[in-house]
PDB file of C-alpha atoms and ligand atoms in Angstrom:
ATOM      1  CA  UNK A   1     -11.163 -17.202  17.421  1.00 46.00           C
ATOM      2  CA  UNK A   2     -14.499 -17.015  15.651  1.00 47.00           C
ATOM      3  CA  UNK A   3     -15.168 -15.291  13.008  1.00 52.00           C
ATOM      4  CA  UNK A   4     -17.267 -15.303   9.927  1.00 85.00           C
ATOM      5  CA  UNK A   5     -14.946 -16.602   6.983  1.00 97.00           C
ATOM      6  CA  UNK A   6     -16.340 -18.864   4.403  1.00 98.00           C
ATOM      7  CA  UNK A   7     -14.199 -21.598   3.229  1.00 98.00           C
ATOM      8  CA  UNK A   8     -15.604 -23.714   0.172  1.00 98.00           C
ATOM      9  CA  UNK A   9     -13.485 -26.424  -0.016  1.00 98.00           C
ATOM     10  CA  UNK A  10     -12.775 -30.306  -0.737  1.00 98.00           C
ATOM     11  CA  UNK A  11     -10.540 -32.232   1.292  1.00 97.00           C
ATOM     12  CA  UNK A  12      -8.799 -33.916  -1.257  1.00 97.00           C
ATOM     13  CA  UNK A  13      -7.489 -30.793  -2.954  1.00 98.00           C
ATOM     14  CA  UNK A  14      -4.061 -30.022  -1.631  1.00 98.00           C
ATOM     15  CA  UNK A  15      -4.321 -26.166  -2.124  1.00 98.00           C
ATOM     16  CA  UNK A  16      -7.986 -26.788   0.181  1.00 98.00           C
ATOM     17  CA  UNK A  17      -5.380 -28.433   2.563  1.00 98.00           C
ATOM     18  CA  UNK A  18      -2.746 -25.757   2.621  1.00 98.00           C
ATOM     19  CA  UNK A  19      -5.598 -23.360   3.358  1.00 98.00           C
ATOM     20  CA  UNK A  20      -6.721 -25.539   5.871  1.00 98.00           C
ATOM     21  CA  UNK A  21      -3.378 -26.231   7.738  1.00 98.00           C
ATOM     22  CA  UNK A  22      -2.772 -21.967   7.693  1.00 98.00           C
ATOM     23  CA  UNK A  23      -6.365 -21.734   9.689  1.00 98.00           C
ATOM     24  CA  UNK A  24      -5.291 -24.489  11.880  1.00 98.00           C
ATOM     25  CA  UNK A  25      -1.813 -22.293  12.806  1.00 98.00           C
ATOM     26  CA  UNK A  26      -3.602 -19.487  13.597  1.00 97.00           C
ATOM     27  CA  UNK A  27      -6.670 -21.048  15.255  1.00 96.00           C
ATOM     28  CA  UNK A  28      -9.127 -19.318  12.701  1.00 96.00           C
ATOM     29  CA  UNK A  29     -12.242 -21.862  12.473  1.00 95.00           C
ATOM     30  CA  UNK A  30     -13.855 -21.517   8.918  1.00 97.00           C
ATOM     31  CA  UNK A  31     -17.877 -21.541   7.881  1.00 97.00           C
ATOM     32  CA  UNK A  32     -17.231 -25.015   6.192  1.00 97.00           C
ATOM     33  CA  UNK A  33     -18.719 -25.395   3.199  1.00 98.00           C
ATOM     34  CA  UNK A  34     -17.973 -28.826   1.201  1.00 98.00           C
ATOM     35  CA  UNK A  35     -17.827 -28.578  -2.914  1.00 98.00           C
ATOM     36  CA  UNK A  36     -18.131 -32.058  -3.928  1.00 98.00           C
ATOM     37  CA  UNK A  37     -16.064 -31.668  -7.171  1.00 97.00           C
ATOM     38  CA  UNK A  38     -17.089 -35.852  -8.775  1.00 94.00           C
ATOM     39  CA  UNK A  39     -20.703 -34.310  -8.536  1.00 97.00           C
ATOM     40  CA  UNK A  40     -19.499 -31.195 -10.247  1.00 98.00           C
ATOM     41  CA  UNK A  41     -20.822 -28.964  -7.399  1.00 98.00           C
ATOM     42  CA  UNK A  42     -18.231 -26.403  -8.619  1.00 98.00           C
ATOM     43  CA  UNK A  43     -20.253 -25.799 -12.118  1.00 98.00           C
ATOM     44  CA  UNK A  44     -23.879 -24.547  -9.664  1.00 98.00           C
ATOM     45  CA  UNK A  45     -24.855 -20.942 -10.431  1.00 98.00           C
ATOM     46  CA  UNK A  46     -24.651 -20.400  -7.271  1.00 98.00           C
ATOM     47  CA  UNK A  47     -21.034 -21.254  -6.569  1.00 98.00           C
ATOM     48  CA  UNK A  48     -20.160 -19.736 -10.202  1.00 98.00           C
ATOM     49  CA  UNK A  49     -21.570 -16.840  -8.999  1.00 98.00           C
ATOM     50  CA  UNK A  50     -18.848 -16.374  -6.451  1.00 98.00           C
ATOM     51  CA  UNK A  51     -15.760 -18.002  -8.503  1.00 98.00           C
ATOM     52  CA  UNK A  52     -16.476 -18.077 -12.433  1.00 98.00           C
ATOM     53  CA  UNK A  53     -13.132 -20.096 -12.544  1.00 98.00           C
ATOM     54  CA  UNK A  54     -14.789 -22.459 -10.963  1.00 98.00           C
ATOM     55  CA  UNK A  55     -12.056 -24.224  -8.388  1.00 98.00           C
ATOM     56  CA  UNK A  56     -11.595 -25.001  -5.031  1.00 98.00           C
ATOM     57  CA  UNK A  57     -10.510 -23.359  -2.687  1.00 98.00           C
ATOM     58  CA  UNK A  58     -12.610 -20.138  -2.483  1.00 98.00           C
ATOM     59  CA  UNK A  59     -12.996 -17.651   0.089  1.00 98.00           C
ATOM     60  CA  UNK A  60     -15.343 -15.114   1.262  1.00 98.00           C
ATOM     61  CA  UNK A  61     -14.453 -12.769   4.256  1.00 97.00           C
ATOM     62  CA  UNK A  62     -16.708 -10.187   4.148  1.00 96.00           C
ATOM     63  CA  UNK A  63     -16.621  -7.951   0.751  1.00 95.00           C
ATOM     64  CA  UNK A  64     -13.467 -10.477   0.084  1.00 97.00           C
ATOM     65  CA  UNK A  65     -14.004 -13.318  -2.245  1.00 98.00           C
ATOM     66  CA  UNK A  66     -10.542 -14.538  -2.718  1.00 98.00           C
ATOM     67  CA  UNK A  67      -9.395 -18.140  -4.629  1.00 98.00           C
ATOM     68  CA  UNK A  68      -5.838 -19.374  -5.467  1.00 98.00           C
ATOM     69  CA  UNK A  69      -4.520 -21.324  -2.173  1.00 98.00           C
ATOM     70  CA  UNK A  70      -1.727 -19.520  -1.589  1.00 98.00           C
ATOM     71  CA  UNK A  71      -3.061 -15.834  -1.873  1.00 98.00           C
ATOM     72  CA  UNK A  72      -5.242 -17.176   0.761  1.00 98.00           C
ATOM     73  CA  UNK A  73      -3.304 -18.516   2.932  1.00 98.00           C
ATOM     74  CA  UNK A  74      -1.291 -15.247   3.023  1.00 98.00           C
ATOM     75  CA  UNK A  75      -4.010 -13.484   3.319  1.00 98.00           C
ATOM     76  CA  UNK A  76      -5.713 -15.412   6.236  1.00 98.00           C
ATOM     77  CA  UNK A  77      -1.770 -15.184   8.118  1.00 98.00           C
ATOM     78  CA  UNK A  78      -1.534 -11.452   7.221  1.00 98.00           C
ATOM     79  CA  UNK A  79      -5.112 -10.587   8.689  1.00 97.00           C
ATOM     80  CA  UNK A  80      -5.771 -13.068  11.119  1.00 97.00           C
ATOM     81  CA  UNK A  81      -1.766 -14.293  12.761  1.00 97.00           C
ATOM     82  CA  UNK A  82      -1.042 -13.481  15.995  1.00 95.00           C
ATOM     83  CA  UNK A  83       2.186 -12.133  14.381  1.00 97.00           C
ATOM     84  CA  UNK A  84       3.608 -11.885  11.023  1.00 98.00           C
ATOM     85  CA  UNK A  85       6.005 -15.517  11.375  1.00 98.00           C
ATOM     86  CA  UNK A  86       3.636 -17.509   9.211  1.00 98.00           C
ATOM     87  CA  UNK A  87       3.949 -14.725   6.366  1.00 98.00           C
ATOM     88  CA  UNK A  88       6.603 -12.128   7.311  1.00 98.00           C
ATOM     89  CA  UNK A  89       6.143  -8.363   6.595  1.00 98.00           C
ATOM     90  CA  UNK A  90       9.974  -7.407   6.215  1.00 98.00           C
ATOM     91  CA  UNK A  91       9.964  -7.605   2.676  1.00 98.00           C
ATOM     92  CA  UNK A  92      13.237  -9.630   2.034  1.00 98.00           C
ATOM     93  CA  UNK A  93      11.703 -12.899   3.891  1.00 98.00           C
ATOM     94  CA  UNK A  94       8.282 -12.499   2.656  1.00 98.00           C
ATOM     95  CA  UNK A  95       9.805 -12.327  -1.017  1.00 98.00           C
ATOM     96  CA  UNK A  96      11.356 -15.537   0.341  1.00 98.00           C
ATOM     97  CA  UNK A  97       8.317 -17.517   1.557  1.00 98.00           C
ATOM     98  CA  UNK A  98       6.632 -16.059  -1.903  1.00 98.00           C
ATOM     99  CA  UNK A  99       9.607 -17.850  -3.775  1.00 98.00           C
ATOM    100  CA  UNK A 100       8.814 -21.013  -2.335  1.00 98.00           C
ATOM    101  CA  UNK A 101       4.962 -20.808  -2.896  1.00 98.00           C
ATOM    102  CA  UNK A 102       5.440 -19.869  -6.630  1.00 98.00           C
ATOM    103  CA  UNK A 103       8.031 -22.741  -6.574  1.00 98.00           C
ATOM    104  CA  UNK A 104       5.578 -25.109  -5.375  1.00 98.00           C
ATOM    105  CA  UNK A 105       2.638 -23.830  -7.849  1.00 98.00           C
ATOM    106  CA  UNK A 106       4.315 -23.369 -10.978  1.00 98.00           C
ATOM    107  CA  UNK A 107       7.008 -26.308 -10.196  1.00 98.00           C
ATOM    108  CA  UNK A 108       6.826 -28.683  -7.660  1.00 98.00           C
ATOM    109  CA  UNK A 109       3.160 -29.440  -7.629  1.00 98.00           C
ATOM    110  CA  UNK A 110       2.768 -28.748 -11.515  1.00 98.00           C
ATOM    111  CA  UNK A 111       5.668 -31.399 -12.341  1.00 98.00           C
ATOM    112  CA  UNK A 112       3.484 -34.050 -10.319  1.00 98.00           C
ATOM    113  CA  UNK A 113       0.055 -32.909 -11.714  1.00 98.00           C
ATOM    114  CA  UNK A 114       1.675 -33.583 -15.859  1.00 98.00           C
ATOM    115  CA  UNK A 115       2.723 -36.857 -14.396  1.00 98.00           C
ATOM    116  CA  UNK A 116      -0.633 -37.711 -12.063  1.00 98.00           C
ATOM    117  CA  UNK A 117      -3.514 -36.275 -13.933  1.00 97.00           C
ATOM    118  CA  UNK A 118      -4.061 -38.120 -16.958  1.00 98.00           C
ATOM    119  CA  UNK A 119      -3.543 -41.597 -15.563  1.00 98.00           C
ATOM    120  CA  UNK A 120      -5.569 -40.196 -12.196  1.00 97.00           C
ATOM    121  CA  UNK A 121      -8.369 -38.835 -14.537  1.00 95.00           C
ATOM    122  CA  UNK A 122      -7.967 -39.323 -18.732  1.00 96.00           C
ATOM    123  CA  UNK A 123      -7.971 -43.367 -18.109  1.00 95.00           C
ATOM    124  CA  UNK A 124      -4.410 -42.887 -19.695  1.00 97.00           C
ATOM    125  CA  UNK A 125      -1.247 -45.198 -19.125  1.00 97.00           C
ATOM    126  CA  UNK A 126       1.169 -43.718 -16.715  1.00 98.00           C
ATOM    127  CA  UNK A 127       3.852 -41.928 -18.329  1.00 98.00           C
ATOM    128  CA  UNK A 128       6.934 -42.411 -15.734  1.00 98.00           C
ATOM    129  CA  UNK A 129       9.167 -40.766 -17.529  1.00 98.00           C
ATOM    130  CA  UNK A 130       7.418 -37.819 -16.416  1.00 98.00           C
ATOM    131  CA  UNK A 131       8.690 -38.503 -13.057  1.00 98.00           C
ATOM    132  CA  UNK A 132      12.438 -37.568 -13.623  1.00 98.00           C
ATOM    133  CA  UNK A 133      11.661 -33.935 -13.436  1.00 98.00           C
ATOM    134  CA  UNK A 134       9.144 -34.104 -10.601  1.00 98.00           C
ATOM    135  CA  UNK A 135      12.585 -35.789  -8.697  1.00 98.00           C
ATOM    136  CA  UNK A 136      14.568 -33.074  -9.871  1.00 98.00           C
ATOM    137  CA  UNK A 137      12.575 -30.660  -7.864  1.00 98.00           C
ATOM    138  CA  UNK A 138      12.304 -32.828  -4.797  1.00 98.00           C
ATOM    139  CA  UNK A 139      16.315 -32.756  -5.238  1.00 98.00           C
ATOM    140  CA  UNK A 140      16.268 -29.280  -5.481  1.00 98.00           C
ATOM    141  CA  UNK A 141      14.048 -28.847  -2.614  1.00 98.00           C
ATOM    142  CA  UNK A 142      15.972 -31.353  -0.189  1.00 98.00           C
ATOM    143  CA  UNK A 143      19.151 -29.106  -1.198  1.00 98.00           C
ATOM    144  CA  UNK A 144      17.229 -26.245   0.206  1.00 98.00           C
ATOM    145  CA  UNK A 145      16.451 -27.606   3.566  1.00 98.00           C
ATOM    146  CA  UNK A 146      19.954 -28.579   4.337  1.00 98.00           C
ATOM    147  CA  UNK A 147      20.879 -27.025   7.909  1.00 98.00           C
ATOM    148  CA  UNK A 148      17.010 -26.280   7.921  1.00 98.00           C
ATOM    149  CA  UNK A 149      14.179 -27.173   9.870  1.00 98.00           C
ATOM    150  CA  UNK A 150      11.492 -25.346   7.270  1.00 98.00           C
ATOM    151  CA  UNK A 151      11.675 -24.644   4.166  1.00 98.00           C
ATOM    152  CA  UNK A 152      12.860 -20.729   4.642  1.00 98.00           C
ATOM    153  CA  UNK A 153      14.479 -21.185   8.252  1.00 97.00           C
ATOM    154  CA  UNK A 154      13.763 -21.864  11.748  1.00 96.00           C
ATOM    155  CA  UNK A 155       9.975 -21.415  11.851  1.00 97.00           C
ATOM    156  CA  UNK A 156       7.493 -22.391  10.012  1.00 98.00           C
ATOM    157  CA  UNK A 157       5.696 -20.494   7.434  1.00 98.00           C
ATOM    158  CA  UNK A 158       2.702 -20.535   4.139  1.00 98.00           C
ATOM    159  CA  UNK A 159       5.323 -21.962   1.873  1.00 98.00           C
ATOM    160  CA  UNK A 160       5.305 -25.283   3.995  1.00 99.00           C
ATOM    161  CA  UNK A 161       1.723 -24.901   4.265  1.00 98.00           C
ATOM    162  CA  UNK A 162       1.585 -25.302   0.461  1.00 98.00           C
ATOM    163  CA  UNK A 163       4.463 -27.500  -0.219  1.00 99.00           C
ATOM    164  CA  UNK A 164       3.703 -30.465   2.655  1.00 98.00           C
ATOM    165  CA  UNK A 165      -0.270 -30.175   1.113  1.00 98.00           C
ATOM    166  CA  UNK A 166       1.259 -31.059  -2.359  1.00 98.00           C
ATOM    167  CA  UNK A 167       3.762 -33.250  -1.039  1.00 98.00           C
ATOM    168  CA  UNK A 168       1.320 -35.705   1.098  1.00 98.00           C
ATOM    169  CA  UNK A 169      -0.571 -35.864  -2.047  1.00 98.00           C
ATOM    170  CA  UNK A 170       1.975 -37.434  -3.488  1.00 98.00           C
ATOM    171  CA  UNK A 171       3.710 -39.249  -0.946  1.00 98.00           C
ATOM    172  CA  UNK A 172      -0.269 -40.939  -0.476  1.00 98.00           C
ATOM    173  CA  UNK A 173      -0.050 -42.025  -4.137  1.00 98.00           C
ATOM    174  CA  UNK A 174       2.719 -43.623  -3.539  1.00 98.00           C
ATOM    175  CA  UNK A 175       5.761 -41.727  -4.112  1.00 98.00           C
ATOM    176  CA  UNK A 176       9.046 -42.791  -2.065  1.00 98.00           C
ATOM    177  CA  UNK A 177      11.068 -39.960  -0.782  1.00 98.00           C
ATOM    178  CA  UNK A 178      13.293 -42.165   1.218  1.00 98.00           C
ATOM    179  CA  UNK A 179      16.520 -40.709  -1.219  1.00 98.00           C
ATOM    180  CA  UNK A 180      16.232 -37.426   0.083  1.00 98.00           C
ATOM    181  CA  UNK A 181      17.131 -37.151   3.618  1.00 98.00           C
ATOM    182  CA  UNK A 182      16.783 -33.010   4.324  1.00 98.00           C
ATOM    183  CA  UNK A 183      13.090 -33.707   2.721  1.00 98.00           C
ATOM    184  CA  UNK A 184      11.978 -36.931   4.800  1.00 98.00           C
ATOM    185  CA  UNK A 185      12.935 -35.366   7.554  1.00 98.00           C
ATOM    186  CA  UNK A 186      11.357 -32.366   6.888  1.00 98.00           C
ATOM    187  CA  UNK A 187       7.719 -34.332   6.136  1.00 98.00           C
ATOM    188  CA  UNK A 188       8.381 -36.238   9.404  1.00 98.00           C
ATOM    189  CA  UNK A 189       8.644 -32.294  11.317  1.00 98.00           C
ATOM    190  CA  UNK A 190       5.278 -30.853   9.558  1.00 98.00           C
ATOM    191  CA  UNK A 191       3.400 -34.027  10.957  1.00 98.00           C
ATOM    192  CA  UNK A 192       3.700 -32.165  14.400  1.00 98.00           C
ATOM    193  CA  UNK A 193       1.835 -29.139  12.897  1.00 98.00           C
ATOM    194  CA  UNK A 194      -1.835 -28.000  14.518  1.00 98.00           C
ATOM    195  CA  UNK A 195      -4.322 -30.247  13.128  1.00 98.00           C
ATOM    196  CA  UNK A 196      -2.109 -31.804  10.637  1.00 98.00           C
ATOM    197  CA  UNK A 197      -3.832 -35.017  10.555  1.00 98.00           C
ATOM    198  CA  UNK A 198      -7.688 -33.942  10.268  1.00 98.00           C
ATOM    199  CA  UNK A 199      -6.442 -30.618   8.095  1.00 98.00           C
ATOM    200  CA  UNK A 200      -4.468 -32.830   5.929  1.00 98.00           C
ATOM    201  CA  UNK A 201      -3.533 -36.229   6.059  1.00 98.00           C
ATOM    202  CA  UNK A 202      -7.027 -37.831   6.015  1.00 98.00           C
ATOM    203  CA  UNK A 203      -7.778 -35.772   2.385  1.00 98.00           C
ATOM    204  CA  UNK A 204      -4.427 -36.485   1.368  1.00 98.00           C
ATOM    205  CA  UNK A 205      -4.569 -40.384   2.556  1.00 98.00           C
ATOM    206  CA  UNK A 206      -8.939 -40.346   0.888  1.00 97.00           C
ATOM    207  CA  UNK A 207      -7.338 -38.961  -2.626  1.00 97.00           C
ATOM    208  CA  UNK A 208      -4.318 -41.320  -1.983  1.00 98.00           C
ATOM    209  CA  UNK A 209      -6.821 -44.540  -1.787  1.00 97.00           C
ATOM    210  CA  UNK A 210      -8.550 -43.499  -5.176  1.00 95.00           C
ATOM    211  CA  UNK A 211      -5.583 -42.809  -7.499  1.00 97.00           C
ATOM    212  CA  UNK A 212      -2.592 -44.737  -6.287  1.00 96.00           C
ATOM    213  CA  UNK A 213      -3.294 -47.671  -8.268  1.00 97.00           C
ATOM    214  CA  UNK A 214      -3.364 -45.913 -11.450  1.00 97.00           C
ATOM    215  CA  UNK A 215      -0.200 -44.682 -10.699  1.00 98.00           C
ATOM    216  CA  UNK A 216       1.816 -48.031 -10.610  1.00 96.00           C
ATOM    217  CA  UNK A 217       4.175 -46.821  -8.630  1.00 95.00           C
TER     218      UNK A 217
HETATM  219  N1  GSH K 301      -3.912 -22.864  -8.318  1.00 89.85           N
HETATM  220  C1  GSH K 301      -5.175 -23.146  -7.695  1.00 89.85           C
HETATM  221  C2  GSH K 301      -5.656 -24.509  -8.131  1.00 89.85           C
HETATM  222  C3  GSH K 301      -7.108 -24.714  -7.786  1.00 89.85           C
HETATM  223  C4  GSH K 301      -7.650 -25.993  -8.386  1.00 89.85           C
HETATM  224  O1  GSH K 301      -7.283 -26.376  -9.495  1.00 89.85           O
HETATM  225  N2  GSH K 301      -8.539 -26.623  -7.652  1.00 89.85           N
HETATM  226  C5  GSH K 301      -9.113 -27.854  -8.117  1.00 89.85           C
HETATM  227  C6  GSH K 301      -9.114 -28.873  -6.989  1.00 89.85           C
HETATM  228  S1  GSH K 301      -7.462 -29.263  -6.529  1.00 89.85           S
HETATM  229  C7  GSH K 301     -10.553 -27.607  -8.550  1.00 89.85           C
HETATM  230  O2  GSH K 301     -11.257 -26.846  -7.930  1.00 89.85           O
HETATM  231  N3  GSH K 301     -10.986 -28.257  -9.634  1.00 89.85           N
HETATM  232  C8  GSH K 301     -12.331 -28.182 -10.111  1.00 89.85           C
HETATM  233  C9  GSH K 301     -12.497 -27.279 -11.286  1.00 89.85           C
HETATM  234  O3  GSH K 301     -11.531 -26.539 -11.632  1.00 89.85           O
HETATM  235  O4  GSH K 301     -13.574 -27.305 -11.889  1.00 89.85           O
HETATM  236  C10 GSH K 301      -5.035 -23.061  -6.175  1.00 89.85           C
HETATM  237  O5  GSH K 301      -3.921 -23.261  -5.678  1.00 89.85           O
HETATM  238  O6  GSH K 301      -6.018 -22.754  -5.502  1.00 89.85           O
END
């Protein structure tokens, strides 16, 4: 499938990789267009024109300029999917897949960002007691894959999208997730995704190499 959808993007973000695993699902191929964050490409008129927030990723399908990853991503399955699996339409499983994408935003991901950031980019010690409720939620999320191959059944949909994107970050820094079984296994299962390693491994693994030894994990 080609068609004109502008993706500005860095492959080190892990919402630019949940964006970029969705396209992958549903063979959409983006108009590519790298933001180079350390050079502050996101601050240029030109891109501020578009996104006066200013982040990554940011898309623009026709009159649509859309950011926030995971609006995107359900956007891009809604419009673009072969069928509605990736983001269902029966309202009771999308609300569902929407759980887990909010989980993984205002949760999952945030947990690790308190604990990652400020070591990653403030030059600050790591605080590891900031870890113990990042582990929490990886608890709570390997008790929600039990008797499950994704995270809201039998196929795969956004919310792994988003969650594997944040939890390869992690996993790249360093993190162990040996403990929980449902969640390893899981990680093992999204490797098999389309284009998982190009869409998000090699971002994951590039913002991996830079932070991990701040981390002292
Ligand atoms: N909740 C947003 C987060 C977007 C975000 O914070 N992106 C970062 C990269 S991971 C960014 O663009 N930072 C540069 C900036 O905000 O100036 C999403 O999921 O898209």
């Amino acid at each position: 499938m080609s068609v004109p959808v502008d993706l500005y993007y860095t492959d080190i973000s892990a919402p630019c990789r949940a964006v970029l695993l969705t396209a992958e699902s549903i063979g959409l191929k983006f108009n590519k267009k790298v933001i180079n964050l350390s050079a502050g490409e996101q601050h240029k008129p030109e891109f501020l024109a578009l996104n006066p927030q200013h982040c990554v990723p940011t898309m623009v399908d026709g009159d649509l300029i859309l950011w926030e990853s995971r609006p995107i991503c359900s956007y891009l399955a809604s419009q673009y999917g072969n069928d509605d699996s990736l983001y269902p339409k029966d309202p009771k499983k999308r609300a569902e897949v929407d759980r887990f994408l909010y989980f993984d935003m205002g949760t999952f991901y945030h947990r690790w960002g308190k604990f990652m950031y400020p070591p990653a980019f403030k030059g600050q010690q790591p605080d590891h007691s900031l870890l113990e409720p990042v582990r929490e939620a990886c608890g709570w999320l390997d008790s929600w894959l039990e008797g499950k191959d994704y995270v809201t059944g039998s196929n795969v949909t956004v919310a792994d999208f988003s969650l594997i994107a944040s939890l390869t970050t992690m996993t790249e820094m360093g993190f162990n997730i040996d403990q929980w079984k449902n969640l390893s296994v899981w990680a093992k299962l999204c490797k098999d995704l389309p284009g998982y390693h190009e869409a998000n491994h090699v971002g994951a693994a590039k913002f991996g190499a830079f932070v991990k030894s701040k981390l002292q994990l």
